[in-house]
Amino acid sequence: MARIASAFVSRLVIIIPYAWLLFFFLIPFFIVFRISLSQTAVAMPPYTPVFDLAGGLSGILEKMREFSADNYVWLTEDVLYFNAYVSSVIIAAVSTFLTLLIGYPIAYGMAQAPRSVRPTLLMLVILPFWTSFLIRVYAWIAILKPEGLLNQFLMSIRVIDQPLIILNTNWAIYIGIVYSYLPFMVLPIYSALEKMDHTLTEAAQDLGCTPITAFWRVTFPLSLAGVVAGCLPVFIPAVGEFVIPDLLGGSETLMIGKTLWNEFNANRDWPVSSAVATILLLILVLPIVYFQNVQAKADGEGR
């Protein structure tokens, strides 16, 4: 009886995450994909065909014959969406690089700090999460606007004579994304650096490496898993970010999140917006799956 209970618990541990993915990822994805194959209609919901279970299986199959890939074809013909995808990837990549550039030294300093101080430093990194994300983005408007705190400070110390135009530019988007997602970069890198055997860097320096050479040849390669684990949670949501570009970016800022919002709410074109969302998901998921397969093969060969 105990063996049966143990087998049930072990299977339950495996079933729960798969059930979570099924109900909160796969089913919503197939709903969005099904809408992307529909056509726009002045109705509620604003697309056709709409399945009617009263018609039975034959009625469902009849409705499925009305599906088409016209929305995906139309996306390839409109340069707006291609530019939005490219712009989103570029902005997300630059923001991820800047976040890594700032986050790695912070994580490295935390890992080198005395153990008694590390919990306090961790709390300071996590502290921004205690405030609403929307409030924090709005606070940057007050900081970056021409009469904001940043320009007032720089003019008071006579660094500039006229206010800098930062708000409603891509620089404001970079600042907002870096600030908002910095903890997601710091925490995985800190975790990797904290577990590292620091005697390896000492041995490298004893063998003639300078501190900088020891860092690039020992410390950074050993923390690479943490770097990747930090870059993915920053890059993925940054590609589809809507709030930061909408509040901090200008009217000419083109990102797929804003385009998606406009299609859903302003144009009420659910089929096209669903096609945009499906392509965006594939753009993000396929490289992650490929990276995981390469990483798994590398781990297998290492063993």
PDB file of N, CA, C and O in Angstrom, residues 213-239:
ATOM      1  N   THR A 213      42.079  39.026 -16.241  1.00  0.00           N
ATOM      2  CA  THR A 213      42.163  37.793 -17.036  1.00  0.00           C
ATOM      3  C   THR A 213      41.502  36.636 -16.310  1.00  0.00           C
ATOM      4  O   THR A 213      40.792  35.820 -16.922  1.00  0.00           O
ATOM      5  N   ALA A 214      41.707  36.548 -15.003  1.00  0.00           N
ATOM      6  CA  ALA A 214      41.074  35.481 -14.211  1.00  0.00           C
ATOM      7  C   ALA A 214      39.559  35.603 -14.246  1.00  0.00           C
ATOM      8  O   ALA A 214      38.845  34.594 -14.285  1.00  0.00           O
ATOM      9  N   PHE A 215      39.080  36.836 -14.250  1.00  0.00           N
ATOM     10  CA  PHE A 215      37.621  37.030 -14.313  1.00  0.00           C
ATOM     11  C   PHE A 215      37.063  36.523 -15.634  1.00  0.00           C
ATOM     12  O   PHE A 215      36.075  35.773 -15.655  1.00  0.00           O
ATOM     13  N   TRP A 216      37.687  36.917 -16.765  1.00  0.00           N
ATOM     14  CA  TRP A 216      37.158  36.547 -18.071  1.00  0.00           C
ATOM     15  C   TRP A 216      37.358  35.076 -18.398  1.00  0.00           C
ATOM     16  O   TRP A 216      36.575  34.494 -19.157  1.00  0.00           O
ATOM     17  N   ARG A 217      38.406  34.452 -17.827  1.00  0.00           N
ATOM     18  CA  ARG A 217      38.699  33.055 -18.172  1.00  0.00           C
ATOM     19  C   ARG A 217      38.149  32.067 -17.155  1.00  0.00           C
ATOM     20  O   ARG A 217      38.062  30.863 -17.455  1.00  0.00           O
ATOM     21  N   VAL A 218      37.781  32.538 -15.963  1.00  0.00           N
ATOM     22  CA  VAL A 218      37.287  31.621 -14.928  1.00  0.00           C
ATOM     23  C   VAL A 218      35.899  32.034 -14.442  1.00  0.00           C
ATOM     24  O   VAL A 218      34.939  31.267 -14.563  1.00  0.00           O
ATOM     25  N   THR A 219      35.800  33.252 -13.896  1.00  0.00           N
ATOM     26  CA  THR A 219      34.552  33.669 -13.256  1.00  0.00           C
ATOM     27  C   THR A 219      33.402  33.787 -14.246  1.00  0.00           C
ATOM     28  O   THR A 219      32.322  33.209 -14.038  1.00  0.00           O
ATOM     29  N   PHE A 220      33.622  34.515 -15.340  1.00  0.00           N
ATOM     30  CA  PHE A 220      32.526  34.734 -16.282  1.00  0.00           C
ATOM     31  C   PHE A 220      32.043  33.446 -16.943  1.00  0.00           C
ATOM     32  O   PHE A 220      30.822  33.226 -17.029  1.00  0.00           O
ATOM     33  N   PRO A 221      32.933  32.565 -17.417  1.00  0.00           N
ATOM     34  CA  PRO A 221      32.421  31.304 -17.989  1.00  0.00           C
ATOM     35  C   PRO A 221      31.618  30.472 -16.991  1.00  0.00           C
ATOM     36  O   PRO A 221      30.624  29.841 -17.366  1.00  0.00           O
ATOM     37  N   LEU A 222      32.038  30.454 -15.720  1.00  0.00           N
ATOM     38  CA  LEU A 222      31.304  29.680 -14.726  1.00  0.00           C
ATOM     39  C   LEU A 222      29.949  30.302 -14.386  1.00  0.00           C
ATOM     40  O   LEU A 222      29.051  29.600 -13.899  1.00  0.00           O
ATOM     41  N   SER A 223      29.817  31.595 -14.622  1.00  0.00           N
ATOM     42  CA  SER A 223      28.536  32.264 -14.340  1.00  0.00           C
ATOM     43  C   SER A 223      27.671  32.395 -15.582  1.00  0.00           C
ATOM     44  O   SER A 223      26.628  33.056 -15.534  1.00  0.00           O
ATOM     45  N   LEU A 224      28.079  31.786 -16.689  1.00  0.00           N
ATOM     46  CA  LEU A 224      27.360  31.951 -17.955  1.00  0.00           C
ATOM     47  C   LEU A 224      25.928  31.413 -17.882  1.00  0.00           C
ATOM     48  O   LEU A 224      25.014  31.976 -18.490  1.00  0.00           O
ATOM     49  N   ALA A 225      25.730  30.336 -17.123  1.00  0.00           N
ATOM     50  CA  ALA A 225      24.372  29.803 -16.967  1.00  0.00           C
ATOM     51  C   ALA A 225      23.473  30.833 -16.293  1.00  0.00           C
ATOM     52  O   ALA A 225      22.303  30.996 -16.663  1.00  0.00           O
ATOM     53  N   GLY A 226      24.007  31.544 -15.295  1.00  0.00           N
ATOM     54  CA  GLY A 226      23.232  32.594 -14.643  1.00  0.00           C
ATOM     55  C   GLY A 226      22.965  33.764 -15.569  1.00  0.00           C
ATOM     56  O   GLY A 226      21.900  34.383 -15.507  1.00  0.00           O
ATOM     57  N   VAL A 227      23.927  34.076 -16.446  1.00  0.00           N
ATOM     58  CA  VAL A 227      23.744  35.164 -17.413  1.00  0.00           C
ATOM     59  C   VAL A 227      22.604  34.833 -18.370  1.00  0.00           C
ATOM     60  O   VAL A 227      21.725  35.668 -18.630  1.00  0.00           O
ATOM     61  N   VAL A 228      22.600  33.606 -18.888  1.00  0.00           N
ATOM     62  CA  VAL A 228      21.521  33.192 -19.798  1.00  0.00           C
ATOM     63  C   VAL A 228      20.190  33.172 -19.063  1.00  0.00           C
ATOM     64  O   VAL A 228      19.161  33.635 -19.584  1.00  0.00           O
ATOM     65  N   ALA A 229      20.207  32.644 -17.822  1.00  0.00           N
ATOM     66  CA  ALA A 229      18.978  32.599 -17.025  1.00  0.00           C
ATOM     67  C   ALA A 229      18.466  33.995 -16.695  1.00  0.00           C
ATOM     68  O   ALA A 229      17.272  34.182 -16.453  1.00  0.00           O
ATOM     69  N   GLY A 230      19.343  34.989 -16.676  1.00  0.00           N
ATOM     70  CA  GLY A 230      18.914  36.366 -16.446  1.00  0.00           C
ATOM     71  C   GLY A 230      18.476  37.073 -17.709  1.00  0.00           C
ATOM     72  O   GLY A 230      17.541  37.882 -17.679  1.00  0.00           O
ATOM     73  N   CYS A 231      19.130  36.768 -18.836  1.00  0.00           N
ATOM     74  CA  CYS A 231      18.800  37.448 -20.092  1.00  0.00           C
ATOM     75  C   CYS A 231      17.426  37.038 -20.620  1.00  0.00           C
ATOM     76  O   CYS A 231      16.690  37.879 -21.161  1.00  0.00           O
ATOM     77  N   LEU A 232      17.083  35.765 -20.473  1.00  0.00           N
ATOM     78  CA  LEU A 232      15.805  35.304 -21.006  1.00  0.00           C
ATOM     79  C   LEU A 232      14.603  35.985 -20.329  1.00  0.00           C
ATOM     80  O   LEU A 232      13.695  36.440 -21.029  1.00  0.00           O
ATOM     81  N   PRO A 233      14.537  36.074 -18.985  1.00  0.00           N
ATOM     82  CA  PRO A 233      13.387  36.758 -18.368  1.00  0.00           C
ATOM     83  C   PRO A 233      13.339  38.254 -18.641  1.00  0.00           C
ATOM     84  O   PRO A 233      12.318  38.895 -18.365  1.00  0.00           O
ATOM     85  N   VAL A 234      14.423  38.823 -19.134  1.00  0.00           N
ATOM     86  CA  VAL A 234      14.420  40.243 -19.498  1.00  0.00           C
ATOM     87  C   VAL A 234      14.021  40.402 -20.961  1.00  0.00           C
ATOM     88  O   VAL A 234      13.146  41.211 -21.304  1.00  0.00           O
ATOM     89  N   PHE A 235      14.643  39.629 -21.836  1.00  0.00           N
ATOM     90  CA  PHE A 235      14.422  39.785 -23.274  1.00  0.00           C
ATOM     91  C   PHE A 235      12.999  39.397 -23.671  1.00  0.00           C
ATOM     92  O   PHE A 235      12.349  40.109 -24.449  1.00  0.00           O
ATOM     93  N   ILE A 236      12.500  38.281 -23.145  1.00  0.00           N
ATOM     94  CA  ILE A 236      11.202  37.761 -23.586  1.00  0.00           C
ATOM     95  C   ILE A 236      10.068  38.744 -23.299  1.00  0.00           C
ATOM     96  O   ILE A 236       9.311  39.106 -24.209  1.00  0.00           O
ATOM     97  N   PRO A 237       9.881  39.215 -22.045  1.00  0.00           N
ATOM     98  CA  PRO A 237       8.789  40.184 -21.832  1.00  0.00           C
ATOM     99  C   PRO A 237       9.053  41.541 -22.462  1.00  0.00           C
ATOM    100  O   PRO A 237       8.098  42.262 -22.790  1.00  0.00           O
ATOM    101  N   ALA A 238      10.335  41.902 -22.644  1.00  0.00           N
ATOM    102  CA  ALA A 238      10.643  43.204 -23.240  1.00  0.00           C
ATOM    103  C   ALA A 238      10.194  43.265 -24.700  1.00  0.00           C
ATOM    104  O   ALA A 238       9.798  44.329 -25.188  1.00  0.00           O
ATOM    105  N   VAL A 239      10.245  42.131 -25.406  1.00  0.00           N
ATOM    106  CA  VAL A 239       9.821  42.118 -26.806  1.00  0.00           C
ATOM    107  C   VAL A 239       8.343  42.489 -26.927  1.00  0.00           C
ATOM    108  O   VAL A 239       7.939  43.260 -27.807  1.00  0.00           O
TER     109      VAL A 239
END
